[in-house]
Short mmCIF file of C-alpha atoms in Angstrom, two decimals:
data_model
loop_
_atom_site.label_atom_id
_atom_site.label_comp_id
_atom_site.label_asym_id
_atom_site.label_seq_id
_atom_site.Cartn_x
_atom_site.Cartn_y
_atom_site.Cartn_z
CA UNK A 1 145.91 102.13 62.38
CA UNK A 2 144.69 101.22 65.23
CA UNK A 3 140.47 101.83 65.95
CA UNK A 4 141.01 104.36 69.09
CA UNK A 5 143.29 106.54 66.93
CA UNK A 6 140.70 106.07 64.22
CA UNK A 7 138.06 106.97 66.67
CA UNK A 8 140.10 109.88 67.56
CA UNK A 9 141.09 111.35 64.04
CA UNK A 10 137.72 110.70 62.78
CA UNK A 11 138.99 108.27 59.93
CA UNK A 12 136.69 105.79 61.71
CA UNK A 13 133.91 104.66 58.96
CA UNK A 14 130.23 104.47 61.52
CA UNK A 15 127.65 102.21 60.91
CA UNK A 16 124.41 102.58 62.29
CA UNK A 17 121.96 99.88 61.91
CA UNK A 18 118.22 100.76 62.36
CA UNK A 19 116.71 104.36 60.81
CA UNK A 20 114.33 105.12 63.26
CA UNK A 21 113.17 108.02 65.39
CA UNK A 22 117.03 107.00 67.44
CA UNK A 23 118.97 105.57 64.22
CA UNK A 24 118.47 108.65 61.76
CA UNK A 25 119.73 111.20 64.34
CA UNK A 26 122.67 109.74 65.70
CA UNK A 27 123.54 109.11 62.28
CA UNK A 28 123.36 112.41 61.55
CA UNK A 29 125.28 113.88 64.30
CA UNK A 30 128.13 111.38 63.76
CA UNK A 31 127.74 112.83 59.91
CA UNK A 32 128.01 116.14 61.30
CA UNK A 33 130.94 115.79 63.69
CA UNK A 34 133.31 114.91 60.84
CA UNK A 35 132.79 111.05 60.61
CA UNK A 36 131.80 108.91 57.43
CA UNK A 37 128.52 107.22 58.74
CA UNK A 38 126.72 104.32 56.60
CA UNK A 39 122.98 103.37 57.77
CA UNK A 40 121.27 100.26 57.80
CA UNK A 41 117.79 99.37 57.08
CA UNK A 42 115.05 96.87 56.26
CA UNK A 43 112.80 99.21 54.78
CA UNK A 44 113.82 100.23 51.41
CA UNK A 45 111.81 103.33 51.59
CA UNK A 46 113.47 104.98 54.33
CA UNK A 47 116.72 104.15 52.82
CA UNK A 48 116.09 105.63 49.52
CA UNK A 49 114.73 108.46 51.59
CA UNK A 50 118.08 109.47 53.59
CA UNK A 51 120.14 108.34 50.12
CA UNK A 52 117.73 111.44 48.18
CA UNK A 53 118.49 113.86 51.45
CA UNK A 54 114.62 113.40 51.72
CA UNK A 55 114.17 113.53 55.90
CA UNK A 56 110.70 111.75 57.80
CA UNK A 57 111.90 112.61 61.56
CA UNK A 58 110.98 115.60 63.33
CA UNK A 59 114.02 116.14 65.61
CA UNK A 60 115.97 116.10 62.24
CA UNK A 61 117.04 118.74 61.01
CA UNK A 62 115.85 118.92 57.14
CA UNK A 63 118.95 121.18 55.83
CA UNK A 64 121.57 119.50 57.51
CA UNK A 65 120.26 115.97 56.38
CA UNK A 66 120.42 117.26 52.45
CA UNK A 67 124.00 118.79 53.26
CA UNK A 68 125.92 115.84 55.09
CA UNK A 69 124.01 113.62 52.00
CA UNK A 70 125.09 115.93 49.33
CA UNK A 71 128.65 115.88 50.92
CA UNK A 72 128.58 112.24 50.74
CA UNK A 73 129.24 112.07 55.01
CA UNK A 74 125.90 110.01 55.16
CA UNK A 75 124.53 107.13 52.77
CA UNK A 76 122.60 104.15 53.23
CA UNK A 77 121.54 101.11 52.23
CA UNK A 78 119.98 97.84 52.70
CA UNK A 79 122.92 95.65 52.06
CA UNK A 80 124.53 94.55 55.22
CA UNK A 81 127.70 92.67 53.57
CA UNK A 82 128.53 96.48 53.83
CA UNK A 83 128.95 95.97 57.56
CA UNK A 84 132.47 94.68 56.30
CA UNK A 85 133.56 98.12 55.57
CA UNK A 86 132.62 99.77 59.69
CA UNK A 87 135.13 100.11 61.89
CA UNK A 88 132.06 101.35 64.65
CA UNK A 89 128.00 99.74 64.66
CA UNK A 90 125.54 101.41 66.47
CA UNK A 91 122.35 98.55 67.39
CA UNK A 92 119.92 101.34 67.33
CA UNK A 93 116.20 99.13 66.66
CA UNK A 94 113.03 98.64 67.55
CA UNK A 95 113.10 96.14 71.00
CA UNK A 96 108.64 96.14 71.50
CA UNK A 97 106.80 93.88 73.87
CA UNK A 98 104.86 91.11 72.55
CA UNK A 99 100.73 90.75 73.54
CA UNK A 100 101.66 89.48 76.50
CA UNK A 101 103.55 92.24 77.65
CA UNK A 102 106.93 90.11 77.27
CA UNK A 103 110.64 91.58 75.94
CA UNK A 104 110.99 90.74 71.90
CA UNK A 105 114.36 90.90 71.48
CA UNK A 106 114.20 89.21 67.69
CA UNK A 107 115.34 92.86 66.04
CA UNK A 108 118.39 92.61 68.58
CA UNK A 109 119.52 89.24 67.84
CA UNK A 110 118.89 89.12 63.94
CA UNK A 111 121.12 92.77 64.19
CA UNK A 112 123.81 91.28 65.91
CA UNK A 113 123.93 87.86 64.26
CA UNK A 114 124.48 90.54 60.47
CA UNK A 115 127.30 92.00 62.67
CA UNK A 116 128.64 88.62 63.87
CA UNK A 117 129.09 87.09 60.08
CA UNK A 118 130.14 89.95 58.54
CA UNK A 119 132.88 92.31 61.37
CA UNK A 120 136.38 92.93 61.38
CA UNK A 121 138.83 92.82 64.46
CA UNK A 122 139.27 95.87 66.18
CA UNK A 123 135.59 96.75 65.80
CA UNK A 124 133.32 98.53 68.07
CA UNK A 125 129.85 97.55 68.54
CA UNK A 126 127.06 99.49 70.72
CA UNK A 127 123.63 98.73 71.59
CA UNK A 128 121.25 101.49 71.93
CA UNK A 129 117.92 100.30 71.99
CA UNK A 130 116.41 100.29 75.17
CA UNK A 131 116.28 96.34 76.84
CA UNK A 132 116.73 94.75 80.03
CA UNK A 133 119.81 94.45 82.21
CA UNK A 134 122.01 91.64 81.14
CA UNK A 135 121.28 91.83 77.27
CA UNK A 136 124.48 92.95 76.09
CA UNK A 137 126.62 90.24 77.60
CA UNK A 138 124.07 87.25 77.69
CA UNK A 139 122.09 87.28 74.47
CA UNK A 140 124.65 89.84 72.09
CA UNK A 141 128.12 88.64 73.51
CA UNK A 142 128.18 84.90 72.59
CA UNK A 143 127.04 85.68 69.28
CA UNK A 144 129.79 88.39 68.74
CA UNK A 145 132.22 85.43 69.90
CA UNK A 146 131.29 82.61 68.38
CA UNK A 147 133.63 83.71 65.26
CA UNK A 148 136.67 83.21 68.04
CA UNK A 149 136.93 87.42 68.47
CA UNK A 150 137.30 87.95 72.13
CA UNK A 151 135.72 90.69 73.67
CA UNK A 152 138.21 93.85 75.01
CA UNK A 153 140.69 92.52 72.57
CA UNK A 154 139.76 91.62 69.16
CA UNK A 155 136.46 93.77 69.58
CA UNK A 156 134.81 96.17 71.97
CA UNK A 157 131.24 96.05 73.20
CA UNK A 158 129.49 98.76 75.53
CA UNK A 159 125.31 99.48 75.69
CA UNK A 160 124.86 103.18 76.01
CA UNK A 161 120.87 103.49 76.19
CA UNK A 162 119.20 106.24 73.70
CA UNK A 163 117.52 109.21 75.55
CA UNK A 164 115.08 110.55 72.83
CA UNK A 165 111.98 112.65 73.06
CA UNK A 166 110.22 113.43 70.11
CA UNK A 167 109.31 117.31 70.02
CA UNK A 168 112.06 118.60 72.79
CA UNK A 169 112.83 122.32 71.46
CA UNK A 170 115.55 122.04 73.68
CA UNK A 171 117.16 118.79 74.67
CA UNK A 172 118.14 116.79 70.87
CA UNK A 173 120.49 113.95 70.47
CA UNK A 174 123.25 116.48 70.58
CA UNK A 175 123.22 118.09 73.82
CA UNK A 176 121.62 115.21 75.92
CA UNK A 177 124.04 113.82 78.33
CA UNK A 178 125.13 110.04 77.35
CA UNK A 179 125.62 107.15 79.40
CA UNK A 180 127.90 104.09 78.50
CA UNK A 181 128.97 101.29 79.91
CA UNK A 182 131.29 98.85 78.19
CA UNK A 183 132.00 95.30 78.94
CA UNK A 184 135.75 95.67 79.80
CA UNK A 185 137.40 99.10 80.74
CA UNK A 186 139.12 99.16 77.07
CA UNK A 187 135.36 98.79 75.43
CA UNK A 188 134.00 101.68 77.30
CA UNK A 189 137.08 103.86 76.63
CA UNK A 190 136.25 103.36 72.78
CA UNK A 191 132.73 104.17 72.61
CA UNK A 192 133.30 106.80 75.25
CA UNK A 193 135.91 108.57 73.07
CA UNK A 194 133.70 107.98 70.17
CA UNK A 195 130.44 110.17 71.73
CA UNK A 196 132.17 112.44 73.42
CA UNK A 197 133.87 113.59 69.25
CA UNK A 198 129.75 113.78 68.32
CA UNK A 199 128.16 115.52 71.26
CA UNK A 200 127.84 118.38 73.19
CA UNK A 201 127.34 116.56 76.22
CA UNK A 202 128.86 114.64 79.13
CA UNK A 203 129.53 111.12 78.77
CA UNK A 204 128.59 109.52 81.82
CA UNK A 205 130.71 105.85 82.45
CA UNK A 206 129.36 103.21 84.25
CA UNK A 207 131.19 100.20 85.70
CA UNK A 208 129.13 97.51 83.38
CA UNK A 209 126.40 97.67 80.48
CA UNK A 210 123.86 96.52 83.08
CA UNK A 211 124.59 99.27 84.85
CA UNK A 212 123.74 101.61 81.83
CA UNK A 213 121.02 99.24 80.43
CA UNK A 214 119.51 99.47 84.06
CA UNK A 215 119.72 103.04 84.09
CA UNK A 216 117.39 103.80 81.13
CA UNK A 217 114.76 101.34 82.76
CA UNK A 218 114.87 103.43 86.13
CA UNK A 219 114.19 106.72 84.12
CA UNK A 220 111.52 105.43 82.84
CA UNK A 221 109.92 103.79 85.96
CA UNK A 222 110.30 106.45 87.66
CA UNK A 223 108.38 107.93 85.01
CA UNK A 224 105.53 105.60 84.56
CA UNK A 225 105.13 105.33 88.36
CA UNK A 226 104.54 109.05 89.07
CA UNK A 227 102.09 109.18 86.18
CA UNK A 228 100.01 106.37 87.23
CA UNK A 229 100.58 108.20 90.72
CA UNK A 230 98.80 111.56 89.18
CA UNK A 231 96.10 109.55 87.26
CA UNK A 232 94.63 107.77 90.22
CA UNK A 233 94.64 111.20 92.04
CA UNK A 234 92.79 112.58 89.33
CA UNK A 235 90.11 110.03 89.32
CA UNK A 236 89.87 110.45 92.86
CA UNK A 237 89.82 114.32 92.86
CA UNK A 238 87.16 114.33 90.30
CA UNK A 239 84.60 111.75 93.10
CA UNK A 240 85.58 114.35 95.36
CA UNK A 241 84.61 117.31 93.03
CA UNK A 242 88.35 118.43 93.00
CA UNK A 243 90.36 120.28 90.22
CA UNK A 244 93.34 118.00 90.15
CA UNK A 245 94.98 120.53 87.64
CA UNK A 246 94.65 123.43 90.32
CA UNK A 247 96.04 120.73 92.51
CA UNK A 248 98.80 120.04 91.22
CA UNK A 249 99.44 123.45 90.31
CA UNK A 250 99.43 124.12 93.63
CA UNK A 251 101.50 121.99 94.84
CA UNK A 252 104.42 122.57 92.27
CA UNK A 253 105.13 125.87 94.14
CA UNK A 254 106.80 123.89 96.19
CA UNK A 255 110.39 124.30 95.86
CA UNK A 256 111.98 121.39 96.86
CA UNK A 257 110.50 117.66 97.27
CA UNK A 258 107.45 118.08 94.60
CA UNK A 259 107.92 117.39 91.13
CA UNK A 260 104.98 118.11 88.82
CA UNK A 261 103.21 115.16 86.81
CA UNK A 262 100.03 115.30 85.07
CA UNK A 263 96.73 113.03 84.09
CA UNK A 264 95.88 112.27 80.65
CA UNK A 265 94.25 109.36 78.88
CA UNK A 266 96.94 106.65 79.33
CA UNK A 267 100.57 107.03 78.35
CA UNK A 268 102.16 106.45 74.87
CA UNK A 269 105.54 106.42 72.92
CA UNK A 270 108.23 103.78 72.60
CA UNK A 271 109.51 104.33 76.43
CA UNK A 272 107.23 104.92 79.15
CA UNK A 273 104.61 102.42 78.28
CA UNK A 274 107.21 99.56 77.42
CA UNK A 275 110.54 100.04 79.00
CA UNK A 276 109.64 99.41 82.52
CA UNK A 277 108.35 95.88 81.47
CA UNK A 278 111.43 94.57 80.33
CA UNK A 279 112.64 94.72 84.05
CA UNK A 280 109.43 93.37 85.21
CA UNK A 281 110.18 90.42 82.88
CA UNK A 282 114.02 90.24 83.90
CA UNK A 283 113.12 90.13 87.64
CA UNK A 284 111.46 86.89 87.32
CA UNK A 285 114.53 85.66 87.13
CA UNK A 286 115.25 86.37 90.40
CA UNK A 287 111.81 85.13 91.87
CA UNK A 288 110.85 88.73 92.93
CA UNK A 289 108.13 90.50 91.37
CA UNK A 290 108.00 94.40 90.66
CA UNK A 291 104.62 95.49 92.36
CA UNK A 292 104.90 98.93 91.68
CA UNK A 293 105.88 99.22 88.19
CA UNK A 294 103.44 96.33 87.46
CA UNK A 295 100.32 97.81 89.27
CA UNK A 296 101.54 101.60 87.60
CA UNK A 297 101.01 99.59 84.58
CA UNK A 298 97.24 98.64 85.26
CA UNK A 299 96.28 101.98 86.27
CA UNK A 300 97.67 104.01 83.33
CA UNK A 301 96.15 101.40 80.84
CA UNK A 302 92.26 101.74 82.68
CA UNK A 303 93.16 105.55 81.87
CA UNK A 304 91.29 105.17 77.86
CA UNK A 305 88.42 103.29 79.27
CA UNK A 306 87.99 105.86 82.38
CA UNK A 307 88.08 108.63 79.73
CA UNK A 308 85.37 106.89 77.54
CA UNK A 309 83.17 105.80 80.89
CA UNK A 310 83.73 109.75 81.73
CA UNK A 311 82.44 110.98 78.26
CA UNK A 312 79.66 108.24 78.19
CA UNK A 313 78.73 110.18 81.76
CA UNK A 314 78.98 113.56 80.27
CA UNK A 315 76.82 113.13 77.57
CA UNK A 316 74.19 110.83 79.87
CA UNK A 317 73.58 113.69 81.86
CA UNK A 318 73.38 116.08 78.48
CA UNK A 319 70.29 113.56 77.36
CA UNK A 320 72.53 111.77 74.90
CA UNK A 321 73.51 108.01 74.10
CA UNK A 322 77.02 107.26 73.07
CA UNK A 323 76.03 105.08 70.92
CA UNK A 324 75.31 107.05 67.46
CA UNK A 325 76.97 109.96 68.72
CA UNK A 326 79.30 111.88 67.25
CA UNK A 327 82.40 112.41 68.56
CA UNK A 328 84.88 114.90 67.86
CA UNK A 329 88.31 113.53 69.06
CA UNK A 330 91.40 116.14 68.75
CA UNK A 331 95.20 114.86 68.64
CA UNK A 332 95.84 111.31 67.37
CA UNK A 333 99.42 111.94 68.77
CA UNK A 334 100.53 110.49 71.85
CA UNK A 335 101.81 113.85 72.78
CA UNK A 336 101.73 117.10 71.81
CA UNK A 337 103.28 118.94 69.24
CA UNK A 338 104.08 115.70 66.98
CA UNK A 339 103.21 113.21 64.61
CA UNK A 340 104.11 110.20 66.55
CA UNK A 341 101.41 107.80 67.33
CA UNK A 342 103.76 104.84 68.78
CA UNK A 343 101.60 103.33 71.87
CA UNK A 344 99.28 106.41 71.40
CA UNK A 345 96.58 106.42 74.46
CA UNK A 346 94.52 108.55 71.81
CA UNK A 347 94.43 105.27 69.68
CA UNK A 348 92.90 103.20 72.47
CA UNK A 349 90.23 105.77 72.82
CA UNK A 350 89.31 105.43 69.56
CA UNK A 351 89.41 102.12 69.48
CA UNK A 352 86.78 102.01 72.55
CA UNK A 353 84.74 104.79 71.01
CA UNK A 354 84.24 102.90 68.26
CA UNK A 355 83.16 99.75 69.91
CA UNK A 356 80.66 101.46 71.67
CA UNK A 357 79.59 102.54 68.15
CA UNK A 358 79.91 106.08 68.36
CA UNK A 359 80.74 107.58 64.96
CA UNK A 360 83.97 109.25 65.52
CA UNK A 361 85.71 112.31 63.35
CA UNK A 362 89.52 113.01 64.12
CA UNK A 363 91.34 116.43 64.08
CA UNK A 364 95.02 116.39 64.28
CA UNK A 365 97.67 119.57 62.41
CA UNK A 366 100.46 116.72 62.78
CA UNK A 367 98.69 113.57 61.00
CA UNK A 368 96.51 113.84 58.17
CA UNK A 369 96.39 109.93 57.78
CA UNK A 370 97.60 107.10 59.88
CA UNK A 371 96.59 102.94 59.92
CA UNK A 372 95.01 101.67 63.12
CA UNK A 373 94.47 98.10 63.60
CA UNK A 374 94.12 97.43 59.53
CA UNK A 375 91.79 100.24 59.19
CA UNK A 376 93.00 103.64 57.33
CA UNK A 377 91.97 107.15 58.64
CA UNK A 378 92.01 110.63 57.32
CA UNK A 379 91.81 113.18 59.60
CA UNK A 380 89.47 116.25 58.87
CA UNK A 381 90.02 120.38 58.90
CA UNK A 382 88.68 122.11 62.21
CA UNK A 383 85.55 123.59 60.78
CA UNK A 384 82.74 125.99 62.71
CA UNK A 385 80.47 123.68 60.87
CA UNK A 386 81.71 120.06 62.58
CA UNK A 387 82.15 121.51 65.99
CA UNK A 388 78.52 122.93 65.96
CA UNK A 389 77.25 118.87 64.34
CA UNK A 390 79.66 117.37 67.02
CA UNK A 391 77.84 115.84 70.32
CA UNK A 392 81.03 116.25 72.16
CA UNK A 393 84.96 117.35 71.72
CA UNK A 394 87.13 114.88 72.98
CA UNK A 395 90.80 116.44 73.54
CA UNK A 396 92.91 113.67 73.34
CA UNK A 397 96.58 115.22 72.65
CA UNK A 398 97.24 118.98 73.38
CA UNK A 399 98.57 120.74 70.38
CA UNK A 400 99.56 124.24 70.47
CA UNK A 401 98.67 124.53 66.70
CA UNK A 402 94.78 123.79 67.58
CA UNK A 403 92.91 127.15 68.28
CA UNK A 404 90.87 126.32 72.11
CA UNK A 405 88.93 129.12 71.97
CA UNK A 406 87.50 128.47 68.43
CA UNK A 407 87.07 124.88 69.61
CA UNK A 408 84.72 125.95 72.96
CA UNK A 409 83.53 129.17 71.14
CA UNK A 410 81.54 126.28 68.46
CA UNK A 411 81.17 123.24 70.29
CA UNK A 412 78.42 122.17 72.39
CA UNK A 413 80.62 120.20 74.98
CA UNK A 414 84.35 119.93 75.89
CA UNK A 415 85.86 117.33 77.28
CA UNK A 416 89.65 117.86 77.94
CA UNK A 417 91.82 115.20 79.30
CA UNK A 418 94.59 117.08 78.69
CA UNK A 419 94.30 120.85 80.47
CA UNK A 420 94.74 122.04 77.48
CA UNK A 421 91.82 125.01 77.53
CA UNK A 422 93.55 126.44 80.84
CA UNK A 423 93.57 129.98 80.13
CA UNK A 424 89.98 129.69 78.40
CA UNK A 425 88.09 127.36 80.42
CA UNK A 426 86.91 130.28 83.11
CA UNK A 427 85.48 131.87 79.85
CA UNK A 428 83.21 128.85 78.88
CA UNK A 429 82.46 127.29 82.17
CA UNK A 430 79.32 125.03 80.98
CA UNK A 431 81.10 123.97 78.23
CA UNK A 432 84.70 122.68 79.34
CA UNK A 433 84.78 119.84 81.61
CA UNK A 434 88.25 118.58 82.83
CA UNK A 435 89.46 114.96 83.03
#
């Protein structure tokens, strides 16, 4: 039988290699929309995790996860001869930048080299994780072919980029539009027919996989551009004695031309702060340097230093030393609502606090303990007691779960970075003071 009728009766066995925050729940959709998915992993523990029905991602959906197990739709394992028995591979792992901000495509490569040794013809292979344009066909292609396959015949390759975002109540893996783009029109008709049997979405085509791997860069450049944008304004507004946050309000009642972005301590997550540096690094290549995504870059990563030099100014002018202080930071996060502290700005704060040898407590509903730089940390309860002891109240990441008003109500100063006492602040004017 051929793989497109596979594809299309759902007799099509799905492999999906990487377990992650985009692995686990495109596995699990796949699981759900009738297919027979196997996942791949490294890490034993979250293998033996999805094998027990036992789920560690938010967006997942805990009851589903122990049904699609129990009904033997989803297993995994750490054995990757098992690639053998896939008919469809989704490349769905970590692609991070190294210290000097450059692509590490070594998760890519070792992925698709398992693939390589071990596929069948008339197999379909997509990459998900986000990289720069020209991935797919220069670095993953000549490894697919060096076994002889060729490419829109004995195999099909497409990129089709992963649009996740942690804590969306309303956009999930299911019902976000896809895009793919395959390297010959008969690879993008597979994995095109394959997503559009999982999701509730449209499945946007493009003419190429640069086209689609471009596409998830410019989402994100876009993104880290306009928030660099707002967090210059707001260091601006606040030399000019400006609320940026009434500002911006303001000008969101705009309705056309004005999209709203807002300041905060830096930017974190797998996307924003990464992505758009794997097309800084690609256009090299072409001898032309991105300006604007590059300079975006510097100004979001002053943000946790501006935020310490701001709180070292606050409590200066409250008679108080940062060093020896004690600091009160809330939300470890890097954004609200979650327990995901990949590229958290909160971190960075932290990590400056402490160099300035401020003792620093940490109150986050999402993390109770998390590793920093080799260094373990518990986070505490939100206690009447510790905001009374605290010098200041950092507000790092804005969680709905954390009461504001208890916070200003006990605490001798506020400092929130992220507007998250809005409908208080009026009530506690010498206390709050906004980024």
């Amino acid at each position: 039988m051929a793989l497109l009728e596979k594809i299309q009766n759902k007799s099509a066995k799905i492999g999906v290699i990487g377990l992650g925050y985009v692995g686990l729940p495109l596995a699990v959709e796949k699981a759900k929309a009738g297919y027979t998915v196997l996942g791949f992993d490294i890490q034993e523990e979250k293998v033996d995790k999805v094998n027990k029905g036992i789920n560690y991602i938010g967006d997942v959906v805990t009851s589903e996860l122990e049904d699609i197990v129990r009904d033997g739709k989803l297993s995994a394992t750490t054995d990757y001869d098992r690639i053998r028995e896939c008919d469809a591979i989704m490349i769905c792992v970590p692609t991070p930048l190294n210290k000097y901000k450059q692509p590490d495509l070594s998760f890519v490569i070792n992925s698709t080299n398992e693939v390589a040794k071990r596929m069948k013809k008339d197999t379909l292979i997509v990459l998900e994780s986000t990289t720069y344009p020209g991935t797919t066909e220069e670095v993953m292609l000549p490894i697919l072919e060096q076994n002889g396959y060729k490419v829109g015949e004995d195999f099909f390759l497409a990129f089709s980029p992963e649009r996740v975002d942690p804590g969306n109540l309303v956009y999930k893996t299911k019902n976000t539009p896809k895009v793919v783009g395959g390297v010959t029109e008969k690879c993008t008709m597979h994995a095109k027919s394959l997503y559009e049997r999982v999701l509730n979405a449209e499945v946007f085509t493009v003419s190429s996989p640069k086209e689609a791997e471009m596409s998830k860069i410019l989402e994100n450049s876009f993104r880290i551009v306009n928030i660099a944008f707002i967090n210059e304004m707001a260091i601006l507004a606040k030399k000019m004695n400006i609320n940026i946050w009434q500002v911006i309000d303001a000008a969101a009642t705009k309705p056309f031309g004005f999209m709203p972005f807002y300041p905060g301590p830096g930017v974190g997550g797998h996307c924003i702060p990464i992505d758009p540096f794997y097309l800084t690094y690609k256009a090299r290549e072409y001898d032309y340097h991105t300006r604007l995504i590059e300079l975006a870059g510097e100004i979001n990563d002053y943000m946790p230093d501006y935020v310490v030099e701001r709180l070292m100014d606050i409590l200066n002018n409250n008679k108080k030393c940062l060093n020896g202080a004690k600091i009160l930071m809330l939300g470890v996060s890097y954004k609200n609502d979650i327990d995901d502290l990949r590229e958290s700005p909160s971190l960075k704060v932290l990590e400056q606090l402490e160099s300035k040898k401020a003792n620093v407590l940490i109150h986050d509903p999402y993390v109770k303990q998390f590793k920093y730089k080799d260094h373990l940390y518990t986070t505490i309860d939100l206690t009447k007691e510790i905001l009374n002891e605290s010098d200041a109240v950092i507000i790092t990441t804005g969680h709905k779960k954390v009461d504001y008003e208890f916070v200003a109500k006990n605490a001798n100063i506020v400092f929130d970075t992220r507007n998250a006492t809005k409908h208080i602040k009026d009530k506690y004017p010498q206390k709050i003071i906004l980024i």
